[in-house]
Amino acid sequence: MGAQKMINLINELGEINRVELLCAFELENNSNEKYILYTKNEKTPEGYCIIYSGKLVDNNGEQQLENINDKDEWDKLKKVMKLMTKYSIEGDKNV
């Protein structure tokens, strides 16, 4: 398993949240918009890791994270998450 990549996210109140970056990517045919998937390593009651997502936008040279509000865009991101899960499960079987 690879090393964790930790990043800092600063919220609207200026509070710093240290999170684990799972991946950063661009969606095809999406005007080169960039996205990240990350976790705070929180678990659901069932034991699953909670994954967060966001769209990276440039605001006067500063990167900011926006929520995904568009249904089609969100559907594409869900496909990426499903592929990551499938890869993780299949990878575990090959260990």
A tleap script that builds the chain and sets N, CA, C and O, in Angstrom:
source leaprc.protein.ff14SB
mol = sequence {
  NMET GLY ALA GLN LYS MET ILE ASN LEU ILE
  ASN GLU LEU GLY GLU ILE ASN ARG VAL GLU
  LEU LEU CYS ALA PHE GLU LEU GLU ASN ASN
  SER ASN GLU LYS TYR ILE LEU TYR THR LYS
  ASN GLU LYS THR PRO GLU GLY TYR CYS ILE
  ILE TYR SER GLY LYS LEU VAL ASP ASN ASN
  GLY GLU GLN GLN LEU GLU ASN ILE ASN ASP
  LYS ASP GLU TRP ASP LYS LEU LYS LYS VAL
  MET LYS LEU MET THR LYS TYR SER ILE GLU
  GLY ASP LYS ASN CVAL
}
set mol.1.N position { 0.849 -1.174 0.000 }
set mol.1.CA position { 0.000 0.000 0.000 }
set mol.1.C position { 0.893 1.234 0.000 }
set mol.1.O position { 1.915 1.241 0.686 }
set mol.2.N position { 0.541 2.279 -0.748 }
set mol.2.CA position { 1.346 3.479 -0.856 }
set mol.2.C position { 1.246 4.362 0.362 }
set mol.2.O position { 0.375 4.192 1.215 }
set mol.3.N position { 2.172 5.322 0.422 }
set mol.3.CA position { 2.192 6.269 1.539 }
set mol.3.C position { 1.008 7.226 1.432 }
set mol.3.O position { 0.553 7.560 0.338 }
set mol.4.N position { 0.525 7.656 2.586 }
set mol.4.CA position { -0.578 8.603 2.617 }
set mol.4.C position { -0.070 9.982 2.215 }
set mol.4.O position { 1.046 10.370 2.563 }
set mol.5.N position { -0.898 10.713 1.482 }
set mol.5.CA position { -0.581 12.096 1.144 }
set mol.5.C position { -1.567 12.968 1.907 }
set mol.5.O position { -2.767 12.952 1.636 }
set mol.6.N position { -1.053 13.721 2.852 }
set mol.6.CA position { -1.888 14.570 3.674 }
set mol.6.C position { -1.860 15.995 3.119 }
set mol.6.O position { -0.811 16.491 2.710 }
set mol.7.N position { -3.026 16.645 3.110 }
set mol.7.CA position { -3.127 18.029 2.664 }
set mol.7.C position { -3.930 18.813 3.700 }
set mol.7.O position { -4.649 18.236 4.515 }
set mol.8.N position { -3.796 20.119 3.653 }
set mol.8.CA position { -4.566 20.995 4.528 }
set mol.8.C position { -5.664 21.670 3.728 }
set mol.8.O position { -5.413 22.229 2.660 }
set mol.9.N position { -6.874 21.618 4.245 }
set mol.9.CA position { -8.000 22.348 3.666 }
set mol.9.C position { -8.411 23.409 4.679 }
set mol.9.O position { -8.555 23.122 5.868 }
set mol.10.N position { -8.598 24.623 4.205 }
set mol.10.CA position { -8.998 25.719 5.079 }
set mol.10.C position { -10.449 26.060 4.779 }
set mol.10.O position { -10.798 26.359 3.636 }
set mol.11.N position { -11.299 26.016 5.808 }
set mol.11.CA position { -12.723 26.275 5.597 }
set mol.11.C position { -13.019 27.778 5.631 }
set mol.11.O position { -12.112 28.597 5.778 }
set mol.12.N position { -14.291 28.121 5.495 }
set mol.12.CA position { -14.710 29.530 5.418 }
set mol.12.C position { -14.354 30.315 6.684 }
set mol.12.O position { -14.221 31.538 6.644 }
set mol.13.N position { -14.203 29.612 7.796 }
set mol.13.CA position { -13.885 30.260 9.072 }
set mol.13.C position { -12.383 30.386 9.303 }
set mol.13.O position { -11.942 30.903 10.329 }
set mol.14.N position { -11.599 29.902 8.326 }
set mol.14.CA position { -10.148 29.957 8.455 }
set mol.14.C position { -9.561 28.800 9.234 }
set mol.14.O position { -8.364 28.793 9.525 }
set mol.15.N position { -10.386 27.814 9.580 }
set mol.15.CA position { -9.908 26.652 10.317 }
set mol.15.C position { -9.223 25.671 9.366 }
set mol.15.O position { -9.711 25.413 8.266 }
set mol.16.N position { -8.102 25.137 9.801 }
set mol.16.CA position { -7.338 24.194 8.986 }
set mol.16.C position { -7.754 22.774 9.332 }
set mol.16.O position { -7.761 22.375 10.497 }
set mol.17.N position { -8.104 22.017 8.291 }
set mol.17.CA position { -8.448 20.601 8.441 }
set mol.17.C position { -7.411 19.782 7.688 }
set mol.17.O position { -7.230 19.959 6.483 }
set mol.18.N position { -6.732 18.889 8.395 }
set mol.18.CA position { -5.754 18.003 7.756 }
set mol.18.C position { -6.491 16.759 7.304 }
set mol.18.O position { -7.118 16.068 8.107 }
set mol.19.N position { -6.412 16.474 5.994 }
set mol.19.CA position { -7.140 15.349 5.412 }
set mol.19.C position { -6.189 14.521 4.550 }
set mol.19.O position { -5.117 14.982 4.159 }
set mol.20.N position { -6.604 13.299 4.267 }
set mol.20.CA position { -5.821 12.423 3.392 }
set mol.20.C position { -6.341 12.547 1.969 }
set mol.20.O position { -7.515 12.284 1.706 }
set mol.21.N position { -5.473 12.946 1.055 }
set mol.21.CA position { -5.820 13.038 -0.358 }
set mol.21.C position { -5.797 11.638 -0.952 }
set mol.21.O position { -4.769 10.962 -0.928 }
set mol.22.N position { -6.940 11.203 -1.489 }
set mol.22.CA position { -7.020 9.879 -2.105 }
set mol.22.C position { -6.608 9.935 -3.563 }
set mol.22.O position { -5.853 9.082 -4.030 }
set mol.23.N position { -7.103 10.942 -4.291 }
set mol.23.CA position { -6.688 11.129 -5.680 }
set mol.23.C position { -7.114 12.507 -6.174 }
set mol.23.O position { -8.030 13.131 -5.637 }
set mol.24.N position { -6.423 12.955 -7.206 }
set mol.24.CA position { -6.753 14.193 -7.902 }
set mol.24.C position { -6.814 13.829 -9.380 }
set mol.24.O position { -5.973 13.072 -9.866 }
set mol.25.N position { -7.791 14.354 -10.093 }
set mol.25.CA position { -7.986 13.943 -11.481 }
set mol.25.C position { -8.820 14.962 -12.237 }
set mol.25.O position { -9.414 15.866 -11.649 }
set mol.26.N position { -8.852 14.796 -13.557 }
set mol.26.CA position { -9.718 15.569 -14.437 }
set mol.26.C position { -10.699 14.615 -15.084 }
set mol.26.O position { -10.345 13.480 -15.402 }
set mol.27.N position { -11.925 15.061 -15.283 }
set mol.27.CA position { -12.914 14.255 -16.000 }
set mol.27.C position { -12.832 14.578 -17.475 }
set mol.27.O position { -12.675 15.740 -17.851 }
set mol.28.N position { -12.937 13.559 -18.315 }
set mol.28.CA position { -12.947 13.786 -19.759 }
set mol.28.C position { -14.150 14.622 -20.149 }
set mol.28.O position { -15.219 14.505 -19.551 }
set mol.29.N position { -13.970 15.465 -21.154 }
set mol.29.CA position { -15.049 16.301 -21.691 }
set mol.29.C position { -15.655 17.220 -20.630 }
set mol.29.O position { -16.841 17.543 -20.701 }
set mol.30.N position { -14.866 17.637 -19.661 }
set mol.30.CA position { -15.392 18.511 -18.623 }
set mol.30.C position { -14.590 19.805 -18.526 }
set mol.30.O position { -14.381 20.329 -17.432 }
set mol.31.N position { -14.147 20.313 -19.659 }
set mol.31.CA position { -13.438 21.590 -19.732 }
set mol.31.C position { -12.217 21.641 -18.821 }
set mol.31.O position { -11.925 22.680 -18.229 }
set mol.32.N position { -11.505 20.525 -18.709 }
set mol.32.CA position { -10.278 20.457 -17.913 }
set mol.32.C position { -10.487 20.835 -16.446 }
set mol.32.O position { -9.564 21.322 -15.794 }
set mol.33.N position { -11.677 20.616 -15.932 }
set mol.33.CA position { -11.917 20.881 -14.516 }
set mol.33.C position { -11.254 19.795 -13.690 }
set mol.33.O position { -11.242 18.624 -14.071 }
set mol.34.N position { -10.706 20.196 -12.557 }
set mol.34.CA position { -9.974 19.274 -11.690 }
set mol.34.C position { -10.774 18.990 -10.433 }
set mol.34.O position { -11.486 19.849 -9.912 }
set mol.35.N position { -10.635 17.754 -9.960 }
set mol.35.CA position { -11.383 17.280 -8.798 }
set mol.35.C position { -10.443 16.572 -7.842 }
set mol.35.O position { -9.370 16.108 -8.228 }
set mol.36.N position { -10.866 16.497 -6.582 }
set mol.36.CA position { -10.135 15.678 -5.626 }
set mol.36.C position { -11.124 14.825 -4.836 }
set mol.36.O position { -12.283 15.192 -4.641 }
set mol.37.N position { -10.631 13.692 -4.396 }
set mol.37.CA position { -11.340 12.838 -3.446 }
set mol.37.C position { -10.436 12.753 -2.222 }
set mol.37.O position { -9.232 12.526 -2.335 }
set mol.38.N position { -11.040 12.941 -1.050 }
set mol.38.CA position { -10.253 12.924 0.171 }
set mol.38.C position { -11.073 12.348 1.313 }
set mol.38.O position { -12.288 12.187 1.208 }
set mol.39.N position { -10.382 12.040 2.409 }
set mol.39.CA position { -11.059 11.486 3.572 }
set mol.39.C position { -10.480 12.105 4.840 }
set mol.39.O position { -9.322 12.520 4.889 }
set mol.40.N position { -11.321 12.149 5.848 }
set mol.40.CA position { -10.893 12.541 7.194 }
set mol.40.C position { -10.708 11.287 8.041 }
set mol.40.O position { -10.531 11.359 9.257 }
set mol.41.N position { -10.753 10.129 7.366 }
set mol.41.CA position { -10.647 8.812 7.996 }
set mol.41.C position { -11.740 8.582 9.040 }
set mol.41.O position { -11.517 7.957 10.077 }
set mol.42.N position { -12.924 9.106 8.731 }
set mol.42.CA position { -14.104 8.853 9.561 }
set mol.42.C position { -14.769 7.584 9.047 }
set mol.42.O position { -14.652 7.244 7.869 }
set mol.43.N position { -15.460 6.896 9.927 }
set mol.43.CA position { -16.147 5.661 9.557 }
set mol.43.C position { -17.650 5.814 9.748 }
set mol.43.O position { -18.112 6.523 10.642 }
set mol.44.N position { -18.407 5.130 8.884 }
set mol.44.CA position { -19.853 5.036 9.060 }
set mol.44.C position { -20.115 4.010 10.157 }
set mol.44.O position { -19.201 3.285 10.552 }
set mol.45.N position { -21.346 3.939 10.655 }
set mol.45.CA position { -21.654 2.903 11.648 }
set mol.45.C position { -21.367 1.486 11.138 }
set mol.45.O position { -21.114 0.577 11.928 }
set mol.46.N position { -21.408 1.305 9.816 }
set mol.46.CA position { -21.150 -0.014 9.228 }
set mol.46.C position { -19.652 -0.277 9.040 }
set mol.46.O position { -19.263 -1.374 8.640 }
set mol.47.N position { -18.813 0.721 9.324 }
set mol.47.CA position { -17.370 0.528 9.209 }
set mol.47.C position { -16.759 1.001 7.902 }
set mol.47.O position { -15.562 0.810 7.688 }
set mol.48.N position { -17.544 1.613 7.020 }
set mol.48.CA position { -17.017 2.117 5.753 }
set mol.48.C position { -16.371 3.481 5.949 }
set mol.48.O position { -16.823 4.282 6.768 }
set mol.49.N position { -15.318 3.735 5.195 }
set mol.49.CA position { -14.633 5.020 5.252 }
set mol.49.C position { -15.448 6.071 4.490 }
set mol.49.O position { -15.906 5.811 3.377 }
set mol.50.N position { -15.627 7.246 5.077 }
set mol.50.CA position { -16.369 8.331 4.428 }
set mol.50.C position { -15.413 9.067 3.495 }
set mol.50.O position { -14.327 9.481 3.900 }
set mol.51.N position { -15.833 9.226 2.234 }
set mol.51.CA position { -15.035 9.905 1.214 }
set mol.51.C position { -15.734 11.196 0.828 }
set mol.51.O position { -16.947 11.220 0.620 }
set mol.52.N position { -14.960 12.268 0.735 }
set mol.52.CA position { -15.458 13.573 0.320 }
set mol.52.C position { -14.904 13.905 -1.058 }
set mol.52.O position { -13.869 13.380 -1.469 }
set mol.53.N position { -15.607 14.780 -1.763 }
set mol.53.CA position { -15.145 15.196 -3.091 }
set mol.53.C position { -15.322 16.689 -3.239 }
set mol.53.O position { -16.086 17.320 -2.508 }
set mol.54.N position { -14.604 17.242 -4.198 }
set mol.54.CA position { -14.753 18.654 -4.486 }
set mol.54.C position { -14.105 18.999 -5.812 }
set mol.54.O position { -13.261 18.264 -6.325 }
set mol.55.N position { -14.517 20.126 -6.349 }
set mol.55.CA position { -13.954 20.626 -7.606 }
set mol.55.C position { -12.960 21.727 -7.265 }
set mol.55.O position { -13.275 22.656 -6.520 }
set mol.56.N position { -11.751 21.611 -7.821 }
set mol.56.CA position { -10.740 22.635 -7.610 }
set mol.56.C position { -10.959 23.769 -8.595 }
set mol.56.O position { -11.080 23.540 -9.799 }
set mol.57.N position { -11.011 24.986 -8.087 }
set mol.57.CA position { -11.152 26.163 -8.941 }
set mol.57.C position { -10.064 27.167 -8.577 }
set mol.57.O position { -9.640 27.259 -7.425 }
set mol.58.N position { -9.626 27.912 -9.576 }
set mol.58.CA position { -8.611 28.931 -9.367 }
set mol.58.C position { -9.303 30.260 -9.096 }
set mol.58.O position { -10.117 30.721 -9.896 }
set mol.59.N position { -8.977 30.867 -7.974 }
set mol.59.CA position { -9.550 32.153 -7.608 }
set mol.59.C position { -8.394 33.128 -7.383 }
set mol.59.O position { -7.836 33.214 -6.290 }
set mol.60.N position { -8.051 33.860 -8.444 }
set mol.60.CA position { -6.938 34.822 -8.379 }
set mol.60.C position { -5.638 34.165 -7.923 }
set mol.60.O position { -4.934 34.691 -7.060 }
set mol.61.N position { -5.328 33.009 -8.513 }
set mol.61.CA position { -4.089 32.319 -8.206 }
set mol.61.C position { -4.137 31.443 -6.968 }
set mol.61.O position { -3.143 30.797 -6.635 }
set mol.62.N position { -5.252 31.408 -6.289 }
set mol.62.CA position { -5.412 30.570 -5.099 }
set mol.62.C position { -6.397 29.455 -5.399 }
set mol.62.O position { -7.490 29.709 -5.904 }
set mol.63.N position { -6.017 28.222 -5.089 }
set mol.63.CA position { -6.925 27.099 -5.335 }
set mol.63.C position { -7.975 27.032 -4.236 }
set mol.63.O position { -7.670 27.131 -3.048 }
set mol.64.N position { -9.224 26.861 -4.670 }
set mol.64.CA position { -10.326 26.707 -3.736 }
set mol.64.C position { -11.115 25.462 -4.117 }
set mol.64.O position { -11.102 25.023 -5.267 }
set mol.65.N position { -11.791 24.914 -3.139 }
set mol.65.CA position { -12.577 23.702 -3.335 }
set mol.65.C position { -14.050 24.071 -3.331 }
set mol.65.O position { -14.541 24.713 -2.402 }
set mol.66.N position { -14.757 23.654 -4.393 }
set mol.66.CA position { -16.196 23.919 -4.501 }
set mol.66.C position { -16.967 22.620 -4.412 }
set mol.66.O position { -16.468 21.560 -4.789 }
set mol.67.N position { -18.177 22.710 -3.915 }
set mol.67.CA position { -19.081 21.561 -3.916 }
set mol.67.C position { -19.519 21.260 -5.342 }
set mol.67.O position { -19.540 22.147 -6.195 }
set mol.68.N position { -19.866 20.010 -5.590 }
set mol.68.CA position { -20.400 19.607 -6.894 }
set mol.68.C position { -21.911 19.634 -6.791 }
set mol.68.O position { -22.502 18.856 -6.041 }
set mol.69.N position { -22.539 20.527 -7.543 }
set mol.69.CA position { -23.990 20.689 -7.486 }
set mol.69.C position { -24.703 20.183 -8.731 }
set mol.69.O position { -25.916 19.978 -8.716 }
set mol.70.N position { -23.950 19.980 -9.808 }
set mol.70.CA position { -24.533 19.528 -11.071 }
set mol.70.C position { -24.705 18.009 -11.049 }
set mol.70.O position { -23.757 17.279 -10.758 }
set mol.71.N position { -25.923 17.532 -11.359 }
set mol.71.CA position { -26.225 16.094 -11.292 }
set mol.71.C position { -25.335 15.274 -12.227 }
set mol.71.O position { -24.813 14.237 -11.820 }
set mol.72.N position { -25.153 15.725 -13.482 }
set mol.72.CA position { -24.323 14.969 -14.430 }
set mol.72.C position { -22.869 14.892 -13.956 }
set mol.72.O position { -22.223 13.850 -14.059 }
set mol.73.N position { -22.379 15.996 -13.444 }
set mol.73.CA position { -21.015 16.035 -12.931 }
set mol.73.C position { -20.873 15.079 -11.737 }
set mol.73.O position { -19.889 14.346 -11.633 }
set mol.74.N position { -21.865 15.095 -10.841 }
set mol.74.CA position { -21.848 14.221 -9.679 }
set mol.74.C position { -21.912 12.751 -10.094 }
set mol.74.O position { -21.237 11.911 -9.499 }
set mol.75.N position { -22.718 12.437 -11.109 }
set mol.75.CA position { -22.806 11.057 -11.596 }
set mol.75.C position { -21.451 10.576 -12.110 }
set mol.75.O position { -21.080 9.424 -11.886 }
set mol.76.N position { -20.712 11.445 -12.795 }
set mol.76.CA position { -19.379 11.081 -13.289 }
set mol.76.C position { -18.423 10.824 -12.131 }
set mol.76.O position { -17.621 9.892 -12.172 }
set mol.77.N position { -18.515 11.652 -11.107 }
set mol.77.CA position { -17.647 11.454 -9.938 }
set mol.77.C position { -17.971 10.147 -9.219 }
set mol.77.O position { -17.066 9.464 -8.740 }
set mol.78.N position { -19.243 9.798 -9.139 }
set mol.78.CA position { -19.622 8.537 -8.501 }
set mol.78.C position { -19.024 7.353 -9.262 }
set mol.78.O position { -18.620 6.363 -8.653 }
set mol.79.N position { -18.967 7.454 -10.594 }
set mol.79.CA position { -18.359 6.377 -11.385 }
set mol.79.C position { -16.879 6.227 -11.036 }
set mol.79.O position { -16.377 5.109 -10.923 }
set mol.80.N position { -16.185 7.345 -10.866 }
set mol.80.CA position { -14.775 7.296 -10.486 }
set mol.80.C position { -14.623 6.613 -9.130 }
set mol.80.O position { -13.736 5.778 -8.952 }
set mol.81.N position { -15.484 6.964 -8.171 }
set mol.81.CA position { -15.412 6.360 -6.844 }
set mol.81.C position { -15.685 4.857 -6.899 }
set mol.81.O position { -15.040 4.078 -6.197 }
set mol.82.N position { -16.637 4.457 -7.729 }
set mol.82.CA position { -16.932 3.022 -7.870 }
set mol.82.C position { -15.740 2.282 -8.465 }
set mol.82.O position { -15.424 1.172 -8.037 }
set mol.83.N position { -15.073 2.888 -9.454 }
set mol.83.CA position { -13.889 2.260 -10.042 }
set mol.83.C position { -12.773 2.139 -9.014 }
set mol.83.O position { -12.062 1.135 -8.978 }
set mol.84.N position { -12.620 3.163 -8.178 }
set mol.84.CA position { -11.597 3.101 -7.133 }
set mol.84.C position { -11.894 1.965 -6.161 }
set mol.84.O position { -10.989 1.238 -5.749 }
set mol.85.N position { -13.159 1.817 -5.799 }
set mol.85.CA position { -13.555 0.762 -4.871 }
set mol.85.C position { -13.299 -0.606 -5.495 }
set mol.85.O position { -12.769 -1.506 -4.844 }
set mol.86.N position { -13.681 -0.752 -6.760 }
set mol.86.CA position { -13.478 -2.024 -7.453 }
set mol.86.C position { -11.994 -2.359 -7.523 }
set mol.86.O position { -11.599 -3.497 -7.266 }
set mol.87.N position { -11.175 -1.374 -7.869 }
set mol.87.CA position { -9.737 -1.597 -7.959 }
set mol.87.C position { -9.179 -2.004 -6.595 }
set mol.87.O position { -8.351 -2.911 -6.508 }
set mol.88.N position { -9.625 -1.344 -5.546 }
set mol.88.CA position { -9.153 -1.648 -4.199 }
set mol.88.C position { -9.520 -3.069 -3.805 }
set mol.88.O position { -8.689 -3.797 -3.262 }
set mol.89.N position { -10.754 -3.470 -4.073 }
set mol.89.CA position { -11.212 -4.819 -3.718 }
set mol.89.C position { -10.457 -5.864 -4.527 }
set mol.89.O position { -9.980 -6.854 -3.973 }
set mol.90.N position { -10.345 -5.645 -5.847 }
set mol.90.CA position { -9.643 -6.614 -6.684 }
set mol.90.C position { -8.166 -6.669 -6.322 }
set mol.90.O position { -7.554 -7.736 -6.370 }
set mol.91.N position { -7.593 -5.533 -5.963 }
set mol.91.CA position { -6.194 -5.491 -5.548 }
set mol.91.C position { -5.968 -6.313 -4.305 }
set mol.91.O position { -4.955 -7.002 -4.183 }
set mol.92.N position { -6.932 -6.242 -3.356 }
set mol.92.CA position { -6.802 -7.021 -2.130 }
set mol.92.C position { -6.841 -8.524 -2.413 }
set mol.92.O position { -6.179 -9.302 -1.725 }
set mol.93.N position { -7.610 -8.933 -3.420 }
set mol.93.CA position { -7.704 -10.358 -3.758 }
set mol.93.C position { -6.403 -10.884 -4.329 }
set mol.93.O position { -6.106 -12.073 -4.213 }
set mol.94.N position { -5.613 -9.996 -4.953 }
set mol.94.CA position { -4.382 -10.424 -5.593 }
set mol.94.C position { -3.176 -10.379 -4.666 }
set mol.94.O position { -2.065 -10.710 -5.079 }
set mol.95.N position { -3.383 -9.975 -3.425 }
set mol.95.CA position { -2.257 -9.869 -2.492 }
set mol.95.C position { -1.903 -11.230 -1.946 }
set mol.95.O position { -0.979 -11.351 -1.142 }
savepdb mol mol.pdb
quit
